[in-house]
Amino acid sequence: MDLLLDVGNTRLKWGLHDGKEWRGQGAVLLSALDGFADVLAGLGPVDRMLGANVAGATVGGRLGVCLERAGLMAEWICPLSEGYGVRNAYLDPSRLGADRWAALVGARALHGGAALVVTSGTATTADVLDGQGVFQGGVILPGLDLMRLSLARDTAQLPFSDGRFERTPRRTADAIQTGCLHAQLGAIERMFRLVAGEPGSLCLLNGGAAAALAPLLECPLREVDNLVLEGLARMLWAH
C-alpha cells in the first residue's frame, strides 16, 4: 500500500492506494494534527509515502516525526520544469505551489486533452493546461468562504451567515453568498475561454467548494475528488 498526503493550509488529506485503486481516503484538520498518528496506526502496512506540503516547514517537520514513528520516510514533492506528461511554463517553475503541480499531473493523467484545472478551497486556483500537456499559467483568488469572511471582518454591517444563491437576492445573507459565487464562477468561466477552443476541453473541478460551484458553472465540467492525490499517485507509480 502507498500513502499519499495533500497538506493544505487548514487540513491534511490522505489517500491509501494499492497501485490499482484507492483503498481509503480521509482528512484531518491541522489544528488536530496529533490525531494523524491514530489514522496511521489504523491503516495497516504502508510501503511508501509521498506528499505535497504547502503548510510550511513546521507542519512538515511534525508530520515527518509522526511518519518516522510509523516506520515511514517523509518524501515531499517539488514542482519540476517538466515531468509526468506535463511541461511547466511558469517563469520560475520552482515557484509553482507543490499542490498546483500535483493537481496538474493528476489532471493530465485523468484527461488527456486541454483542461482548466480548478481547486476551490481556502483559495481558488484556475490553471490552464493545454492539449499538449503544457501548463500555460493560472490565477489565484480568495476561496468562496474566505470572500464571505473578508466581508464580515472588514465591513461594519455585513454578517458572516449562511445564505443561498438567488437570481435577484433580497436578503443580505443571500446577496453575499450570491455575489461571492458570481465572483468565483466568473473567474472560472473567463479562464475556461482560454481552452474552450481545443477539442474535448473540460473544467476539472475539485476542492471543498466544488459542490456549491458545479451546478452553476456554464462550461463542460467534471468533478474529481482530489486532483492532488491523483497526481501524487501518478508520480509514485512512475518511479
PDB file of C-alpha atoms in Angstrom:
ATOM      1  CA  MET A   1       0.000   0.000   0.000  1.00  0.00           C
ATOM      2  CA  ASP A   2       1.105   3.553  -0.759  1.00  0.00           C
ATOM      3  CA  LEU A   3       0.208   6.596   1.342  1.00  0.00           C
ATOM      4  CA  LEU A   4      -0.356   9.959  -0.375  1.00  0.00           C
ATOM      5  CA  LEU A   5      -0.661  13.216   1.583  1.00  0.00           C
ATOM      6  CA  ASP A   6      -2.066  16.570   0.464  1.00  0.00           C
ATOM      7  CA  VAL A   7      -1.139  19.057   3.205  1.00  0.00           C
ATOM      8  CA  GLY A   8      -3.032  22.307   2.697  1.00  0.00           C
ATOM      9  CA  ASN A   9      -3.453  25.474   4.708  1.00  0.00           C
ATOM     10  CA  THR A  10      -6.083  24.142   7.087  1.00  0.00           C
ATOM     11  CA  ARG A  11      -6.205  20.365   6.685  1.00  0.00           C
ATOM     12  CA  LEU A  12      -4.323  17.262   5.669  1.00  0.00           C
ATOM     13  CA  LYS A  13      -5.990  14.985   3.145  1.00  0.00           C
ATOM     14  CA  TRP A  14      -4.721  11.433   2.852  1.00  0.00           C
ATOM     15  CA  GLY A  15      -5.252   8.578   0.466  1.00  0.00           C
ATOM     16  CA  LEU A  16      -4.241   4.927   0.562  1.00  0.00           C
ATOM     17  CA  HIS A  17      -3.674   3.275  -2.810  1.00  0.00           C
ATOM     18  CA  ASP A  18      -2.793  -0.301  -3.719  1.00  0.00           C
ATOM     19  CA  GLY A  19      -1.494   0.501  -7.215  1.00  0.00           C
ATOM     20  CA  LYS A  20      -4.851  -0.219  -8.838  1.00  0.00           C
ATOM     21  CA  GLU A  21      -7.438   1.659  -6.822  1.00  0.00           C
ATOM     22  CA  TRP A  22      -7.982   3.829  -3.779  1.00  0.00           C
ATOM     23  CA  ARG A  23      -8.433   1.769  -0.630  1.00  0.00           C
ATOM     24  CA  GLY A  24      -9.279   4.694   1.610  1.00  0.00           C
ATOM     25  CA  GLN A  25      -9.279   8.477   1.841  1.00  0.00           C
ATOM     26  CA  GLY A  26      -9.821  10.940   4.647  1.00  0.00           C
ATOM     27  CA  ALA A  27      -8.859  14.272   6.153  1.00  0.00           C
ATOM     28  CA  VAL A  28      -7.506  15.673   9.418  1.00  0.00           C
ATOM     29  CA  LEU A  29      -7.608  19.332  10.463  1.00  0.00           C
ATOM     30  CA  LEU A  30      -4.147  20.812  11.010  1.00  0.00           C
ATOM     31  CA  SER A  31      -5.438  22.122  14.336  1.00  0.00           C
ATOM     32  CA  ALA A  32      -5.816  18.465  15.365  1.00  0.00           C
ATOM     33  CA  LEU A  33      -2.721  17.159  13.614  1.00  0.00           C
ATOM     34  CA  ASP A  34      -1.684  14.950  16.529  1.00  0.00           C
ATOM     35  CA  GLY A  35      -4.678  12.788  15.670  1.00  0.00           C
ATOM     36  CA  PHE A  36      -2.996  11.750  12.432  1.00  0.00           C
ATOM     37  CA  ALA A  37      -0.922   9.257  14.426  1.00  0.00           C
ATOM     38  CA  ASP A  38      -4.144   7.380  15.148  1.00  0.00           C
ATOM     39  CA  VAL A  39      -5.023   7.420  11.456  1.00  0.00           C
ATOM     40  CA  LEU A  40      -1.629   5.966  10.588  1.00  0.00           C
ATOM     41  CA  ALA A  41      -1.987   3.247  13.180  1.00  0.00           C
ATOM     42  CA  GLY A  42      -5.256   2.132  11.621  1.00  0.00           C
ATOM     43  CA  LEU A  43      -4.029   1.942   8.024  1.00  0.00           C
ATOM     44  CA  GLY A  44      -2.088  -1.284   8.302  1.00  0.00           C
ATOM     45  CA  PRO A  45       1.208  -1.885   6.472  1.00  0.00           C
ATOM     46  CA  VAL A  46       2.292   1.013   4.251  1.00  0.00           C
ATOM     47  CA  ASP A  47       5.231   0.657   1.873  1.00  0.00           C
ATOM     48  CA  ARG A  48       5.848   4.232   0.704  1.00  0.00           C
ATOM     49  CA  MET A  49       4.686   7.768   1.335  1.00  0.00           C
ATOM     50  CA  LEU A  50       4.644  10.776  -0.994  1.00  0.00           C
ATOM     51  CA  GLY A  51       3.156  14.165  -0.231  1.00  0.00           C
ATOM     52  CA  ALA A  52       2.611  17.763  -1.305  1.00  0.00           C
ATOM     53  CA  ASN A  53       3.013  20.268   1.528  1.00  0.00           C
ATOM     54  CA  VAL A  54       2.040  23.933   1.252  1.00  0.00           C
ATOM     55  CA  ALA A  55       1.521  24.391   5.008  1.00  0.00           C
ATOM     56  CA  GLY A  56       5.181  25.156   5.709  1.00  0.00           C
ATOM     57  CA  ALA A  57       8.242  23.596   7.282  1.00  0.00           C
ATOM     58  CA  THR A  58       6.878  23.413  10.824  1.00  0.00           C
ATOM     59  CA  VAL A  59       3.905  21.277   9.807  1.00  0.00           C
ATOM     60  CA  GLY A  60       6.156  19.238   7.516  1.00  0.00           C
ATOM     61  CA  GLY A  61       8.538  18.596  10.402  1.00  0.00           C
ATOM     62  CA  ARG A  62       5.761  17.464  12.720  1.00  0.00           C
ATOM     63  CA  LEU A  63       4.460  15.100  10.075  1.00  0.00           C
ATOM     64  CA  GLY A  64       7.974  13.806   9.427  1.00  0.00           C
ATOM     65  CA  VAL A  65       8.324  12.805  13.066  1.00  0.00           C
ATOM     66  CA  CYS A  66       4.891  11.157  13.051  1.00  0.00           C
ATOM     67  CA  LEU A  67       5.685   9.225   9.880  1.00  0.00           C
ATOM     68  CA  GLU A  68       9.103   8.171  11.167  1.00  0.00           C
ATOM     69  CA  ARG A  69       7.481   6.674  14.264  1.00  0.00           C
ATOM     70  CA  ALA A  70       5.299   4.638  11.909  1.00  0.00           C
ATOM     71  CA  GLY A  71       8.383   3.414  10.038  1.00  0.00           C
ATOM     72  CA  LEU A  72       7.903   5.689   7.013  1.00  0.00           C
ATOM     73  CA  MET A  73      10.226   8.238   5.457  1.00  0.00           C
ATOM     74  CA  ALA A  74       8.590  11.537   4.561  1.00  0.00           C
ATOM     75  CA  GLU A  75       9.098  12.445   0.894  1.00  0.00           C
ATOM     76  CA  TRP A  76       7.742  15.814  -0.248  1.00  0.00           C
ATOM     77  CA  ILE A  77       7.477  16.760  -3.911  1.00  0.00           C
ATOM     78  CA  CYS A  78       8.811  19.909  -5.555  1.00  0.00           C
ATOM     79  CA  PRO A  79       7.480  21.263  -8.852  1.00  0.00           C
ATOM     80  CA  LEU A  80       9.519  20.406 -11.938  1.00  0.00           C
ATOM     81  CA  SER A  81      10.001  22.194 -15.229  1.00  0.00           C
ATOM     82  CA  GLU A  82       8.757  19.027 -16.932  1.00  0.00           C
ATOM     83  CA  GLY A  83       7.574  15.610 -15.827  1.00  0.00           C
ATOM     84  CA  TYR A  84       4.755  13.071 -15.795  1.00  0.00           C
ATOM     85  CA  GLY A  85       3.326  14.324 -19.076  1.00  0.00           C
ATOM     86  CA  VAL A  86       3.210  17.994 -18.032  1.00  0.00           C
ATOM     87  CA  ARG A  87       5.508  20.859 -19.018  1.00  0.00           C
ATOM     88  CA  ASN A  88       5.604  23.756 -16.564  1.00  0.00           C
ATOM     89  CA  ALA A  89       5.762  27.128 -18.350  1.00  0.00           C
ATOM     90  CA  TYR A  90       5.870  29.183 -15.140  1.00  0.00           C
ATOM     91  CA  LEU A  91       8.556  31.865 -15.431  1.00  0.00           C
ATOM     92  CA  ASP A  92      10.261  30.232 -12.460  1.00  0.00           C
ATOM     93  CA  PRO A  93       8.927  26.652 -12.378  1.00  0.00           C
ATOM     94  CA  SER A  94      10.188  26.126  -8.828  1.00  0.00           C
ATOM     95  CA  ARG A  95       7.840  28.869  -7.558  1.00  0.00           C
ATOM     96  CA  LEU A  96       4.694  26.999  -8.529  1.00  0.00           C
ATOM     97  CA  GLY A  97       2.915  25.551  -5.494  1.00  0.00           C
ATOM     98  CA  ALA A  98       3.506  21.849  -4.950  1.00  0.00           C
ATOM     99  CA  ASP A  99      -0.246  21.303  -4.689  1.00  0.00           C
ATOM    100  CA  ARG A 100      -0.906  23.023  -8.028  1.00  0.00           C
ATOM    101  CA  TRP A 101       1.840  20.974  -9.687  1.00  0.00           C
ATOM    102  CA  ALA A 102       0.411  17.719  -8.337  1.00  0.00           C
ATOM    103  CA  ALA A 103      -3.110  18.733  -9.409  1.00  0.00           C
ATOM    104  CA  LEU A 104      -1.866  19.408 -12.949  1.00  0.00           C
ATOM    105  CA  VAL A 105      -0.214  15.981 -13.079  1.00  0.00           C
ATOM    106  CA  GLY A 106      -3.421  14.411 -11.800  1.00  0.00           C
ATOM    107  CA  ALA A 107      -5.483  16.270 -14.377  1.00  0.00           C
ATOM    108  CA  ARG A 108      -3.226  15.129 -17.205  1.00  0.00           C
ATOM    109  CA  ALA A 109      -3.440  11.517 -16.028  1.00  0.00           C
ATOM    110  CA  LEU A 110      -7.244  11.601 -15.869  1.00  0.00           C
ATOM    111  CA  HIS A 111      -7.932  13.662 -19.002  1.00  0.00           C
ATOM    112  CA  GLY A 112      -5.584  13.657 -21.958  1.00  0.00           C
ATOM    113  CA  GLY A 113      -6.993  16.816 -23.533  1.00  0.00           C
ATOM    114  CA  ALA A 114      -6.984  20.500 -22.699  1.00  0.00           C
ATOM    115  CA  ALA A 115      -8.319  21.370 -19.265  1.00  0.00           C
ATOM    116  CA  LEU A 116      -8.895  24.180 -16.844  1.00  0.00           C
ATOM    117  CA  VAL A 117      -7.724  22.709 -13.536  1.00  0.00           C
ATOM    118  CA  VAL A 118      -9.716  24.273 -10.701  1.00  0.00           C
ATOM    119  CA  THR A 119      -9.187  23.729  -6.986  1.00  0.00           C
ATOM    120  CA  SER A 120     -11.731  25.509  -4.796  1.00  0.00           C
ATOM    121  CA  GLY A 121     -10.529  25.503  -1.207  1.00  0.00           C
ATOM    122  CA  THR A 122      -9.256  28.243   1.104  1.00  0.00           C
ATOM    123  CA  ALA A 123      -8.064  29.804  -2.129  1.00  0.00           C
ATOM    124  CA  THR A 124      -9.398  29.094  -5.595  1.00  0.00           C
ATOM    125  CA  THR A 125      -6.877  28.332  -8.326  1.00  0.00           C
ATOM    126  CA  ALA A 126      -7.697  28.017 -12.013  1.00  0.00           C
ATOM    127  CA  ASP A 127      -4.792  26.694 -14.093  1.00  0.00           C
ATOM    128  CA  VAL A 128      -4.657  26.365 -17.872  1.00  0.00           C
ATOM    129  CA  LEU A 129      -3.377  23.022 -19.180  1.00  0.00           C
ATOM    130  CA  ASP A 130      -3.372  22.842 -22.970  1.00  0.00           C
ATOM    131  CA  GLY A 131      -3.898  19.779 -25.134  1.00  0.00           C
ATOM    132  CA  GLN A 132      -0.137  19.161 -25.398  1.00  0.00           C
ATOM    133  CA  GLY A 133       0.223  18.994 -21.624  1.00  0.00           C
ATOM    134  CA  VAL A 134       1.749  22.462 -21.245  1.00  0.00           C
ATOM    135  CA  PHE A 135       0.768  24.379 -18.118  1.00  0.00           C
ATOM    136  CA  GLN A 136       0.390  27.867 -19.549  1.00  0.00           C
ATOM    137  CA  GLY A 137      -0.302  29.692 -16.274  1.00  0.00           C
ATOM    138  CA  GLY A 138      -3.210  30.366 -13.992  1.00  0.00           C
ATOM    139  CA  VAL A 139      -4.899  32.582 -11.424  1.00  0.00           C
ATOM    140  CA  ILE A 140      -5.313  32.549  -7.655  1.00  0.00           C
ATOM    141  CA  LEU A 141      -8.175  34.252  -5.848  1.00  0.00           C
ATOM    142  CA  PRO A 142      -9.694  34.038  -2.372  1.00  0.00           C
ATOM    143  CA  GLY A 143     -11.902  30.999  -1.952  1.00  0.00           C
ATOM    144  CA  LEU A 144     -15.661  31.200  -1.503  1.00  0.00           C
ATOM    145  CA  ASP A 145     -15.653  31.131   2.311  1.00  0.00           C
ATOM    146  CA  LEU A 146     -12.675  33.483   2.513  1.00  0.00           C
ATOM    147  CA  MET A 147     -14.542  36.030   0.385  1.00  0.00           C
ATOM    148  CA  ARG A 148     -17.534  35.825   2.711  1.00  0.00           C
ATOM    149  CA  LEU A 149     -15.330  36.048   5.786  1.00  0.00           C
ATOM    150  CA  SER A 150     -13.497  39.125   4.498  1.00  0.00           C
ATOM    151  CA  LEU A 151     -16.802  40.968   4.079  1.00  0.00           C
ATOM    152  CA  ALA A 152     -17.841  40.108   7.633  1.00  0.00           C
ATOM    153  CA  ARG A 153     -14.428  41.050   9.031  1.00  0.00           C
ATOM    154  CA  ASP A 154     -13.758  44.268   7.137  1.00  0.00           C
ATOM    155  CA  THR A 155     -17.200  45.857   6.868  1.00  0.00           C
ATOM    156  CA  ALA A 156     -19.336  47.178   9.691  1.00  0.00           C
ATOM    157  CA  GLN A 157     -22.750  45.712   8.956  1.00  0.00           C
ATOM    158  CA  LEU A 158     -22.302  42.659   6.732  1.00  0.00           C
ATOM    159  CA  PRO A 159     -22.648  39.366   8.615  1.00  0.00           C
ATOM    160  CA  PHE A 160     -20.895  36.037   8.152  1.00  0.00           C
ATOM    161  CA  SER A 161     -24.049  33.961   7.908  1.00  0.00           C
ATOM    162  CA  ASP A 162     -25.457  31.259   5.708  1.00  0.00           C
ATOM    163  CA  GLY A 163     -27.144  32.486   2.578  1.00  0.00           C
ATOM    164  CA  ARG A 164     -28.224  30.875  -0.641  1.00  0.00           C
ATOM    165  CA  PHE A 165     -27.796  31.576  -4.314  1.00  0.00           C
ATOM    166  CA  GLU A 166     -30.644  33.629  -5.737  1.00  0.00           C
ATOM    167  CA  ARG A 167     -31.054  35.194  -9.170  1.00  0.00           C
ATOM    168  CA  THR A 168     -32.011  38.521  -7.566  1.00  0.00           C
ATOM    169  CA  PRO A 169     -31.201  38.304  -3.849  1.00  0.00           C
ATOM    170  CA  ARG A 170     -33.492  40.159  -1.445  1.00  0.00           C
ATOM    171  CA  ARG A 171     -31.765  39.262   1.829  1.00  0.00           C
ATOM    172  CA  THR A 172     -28.288  40.420   2.837  1.00  0.00           C
ATOM    173  CA  ALA A 173     -27.038  36.881   3.514  1.00  0.00           C
ATOM    174  CA  ASP A 174     -28.266  35.771   0.073  1.00  0.00           C
ATOM    175  CA  ALA A 175     -26.721  38.857  -1.542  1.00  0.00           C
ATOM    176  CA  ILE A 176     -23.324  37.992  -0.034  1.00  0.00           C
ATOM    177  CA  GLN A 177     -23.496  34.300  -0.972  1.00  0.00           C
ATOM    178  CA  THR A 178     -24.683  35.061  -4.497  1.00  0.00           C
ATOM    179  CA  GLY A 179     -22.118  37.800  -5.039  1.00  0.00           C
ATOM    180  CA  CYS A 180     -19.234  35.625  -3.874  1.00  0.00           C
ATOM    181  CA  LEU A 181     -20.449  32.732  -6.035  1.00  0.00           C
ATOM    182  CA  HIS A 182     -20.685  35.018  -9.058  1.00  0.00           C
ATOM    183  CA  ALA A 183     -17.097  36.137  -8.446  1.00  0.00           C
ATOM    184  CA  GLN A 184     -15.893  32.515  -8.341  1.00  0.00           C
ATOM    185  CA  LEU A 185     -17.973  31.424 -11.327  1.00  0.00           C
ATOM    186  CA  GLY A 186     -16.993  34.431 -13.406  1.00  0.00           C
ATOM    187  CA  ALA A 187     -13.269  33.898 -12.823  1.00  0.00           C
ATOM    188  CA  ILE A 188     -13.524  30.204 -13.693  1.00  0.00           C
ATOM    189  CA  GLU A 189     -15.643  30.734 -16.805  1.00  0.00           C
ATOM    190  CA  ARG A 190     -13.388  33.528 -18.086  1.00  0.00           C
ATOM    191  CA  MET A 191     -10.324  31.319 -17.624  1.00  0.00           C
ATOM    192  CA  PHE A 192     -12.073  28.413 -19.334  1.00  0.00           C
ATOM    193  CA  ARG A 193     -12.312  30.510 -22.505  1.00  0.00           C
ATOM    194  CA  LEU A 194      -8.560  30.021 -22.883  1.00  0.00           C
ATOM    195  CA  VAL A 195      -9.033  26.291 -23.539  1.00  0.00           C
ATOM    196  CA  ALA A 196     -12.610  26.271 -24.875  1.00  0.00           C
ATOM    197  CA  GLY A 197     -11.474  26.125 -28.499  1.00  0.00           C
ATOM    198  CA  GLU A 198      -9.499  22.905 -28.058  1.00  0.00           C
ATOM    199  CA  PRO A 199     -11.221  19.577 -28.783  1.00  0.00           C
ATOM    200  CA  GLY A 200     -12.594  17.817 -25.714  1.00  0.00           C
ATOM    201  CA  SER A 201     -11.648  20.607 -23.335  1.00  0.00           C
ATOM    202  CA  LEU A 202     -13.011  20.298 -19.781  1.00  0.00           C
ATOM    203  CA  CYS A 203     -13.059  22.120 -16.500  1.00  0.00           C
ATOM    204  CA  LEU A 204     -11.733  19.662 -13.917  1.00  0.00           C
ATOM    205  CA  LEU A 205     -13.107  20.830 -10.572  1.00  0.00           C
ATOM    206  CA  ASN A 206     -12.131  19.714  -7.081  1.00  0.00           C
ATOM    207  CA  GLY A 207     -11.993  21.150  -3.583  1.00  0.00           C
ATOM    208  CA  GLY A 208     -14.289  21.948  -0.687  1.00  0.00           C
ATOM    209  CA  ALA A 209     -16.483  24.430  -2.584  1.00  0.00           C
ATOM    210  CA  ALA A 210     -16.863  22.237  -5.677  1.00  0.00           C
ATOM    211  CA  ALA A 211     -20.361  21.112  -4.694  1.00  0.00           C
ATOM    212  CA  ALA A 212     -21.539  24.731  -4.481  1.00  0.00           C
ATOM    213  CA  LEU A 213     -19.906  25.760  -7.754  1.00  0.00           C
ATOM    214  CA  ALA A 214     -20.577  22.767 -10.004  1.00  0.00           C
ATOM    215  CA  PRO A 215     -24.354  23.194 -10.515  1.00  0.00           C
ATOM    216  CA  LEU A 216     -23.872  26.835 -11.514  1.00  0.00           C
ATOM    217  CA  LEU A 217     -20.874  26.608 -13.854  1.00  0.00           C
ATOM    218  CA  GLU A 218     -21.658  27.082 -17.537  1.00  0.00           C
ATOM    219  CA  CYS A 219     -18.797  25.134 -19.090  1.00  0.00           C
ATOM    220  CA  PRO A 220     -18.066  21.441 -19.733  1.00  0.00           C
ATOM    221  CA  LEU A 221     -17.302  20.047 -16.308  1.00  0.00           C
ATOM    222  CA  ARG A 222     -16.000  17.012 -14.479  1.00  0.00           C
ATOM    223  CA  GLU A 223     -15.808  16.865 -10.698  1.00  0.00           C
ATOM    224  CA  VAL A 224     -12.873  14.976  -9.179  1.00  0.00           C
ATOM    225  CA  ASP A 225     -12.497  14.099  -5.507  1.00  0.00           C
ATOM    226  CA  ASN A 226      -8.878  15.204  -5.101  1.00  0.00           C
ATOM    227  CA  LEU A 227      -6.608  16.022  -8.029  1.00  0.00           C
ATOM    228  CA  VAL A 228      -3.581  16.460  -5.770  1.00  0.00           C
ATOM    229  CA  LEU A 229      -3.846  12.879  -4.516  1.00  0.00           C
ATOM    230  CA  GLU A 230      -4.409  11.657  -8.088  1.00  0.00           C
ATOM    231  CA  GLY A 231      -1.254  13.447  -9.189  1.00  0.00           C
ATOM    232  CA  LEU A 232       0.797  12.139  -6.285  1.00  0.00           C
ATOM    233  CA  ALA A 233      -0.290   8.591  -7.090  1.00  0.00           C
ATOM    234  CA  ARG A 234       0.782   9.107 -10.713  1.00  0.00           C
ATOM    235  CA  MET A 235       4.189  10.371  -9.565  1.00  0.00           C
ATOM    236  CA  LEU A 236       4.706   7.451  -7.230  1.00  0.00           C
ATOM    237  CA  TRP A 237       3.831   4.869  -9.857  1.00  0.00           C
ATOM    238  CA  ALA A 238       6.237   6.475 -12.336  1.00  0.00           C
ATOM    239  CA  HIS A 239       9.252   5.577 -10.161  1.00  0.00           C
TER     240      HIS A 239
END
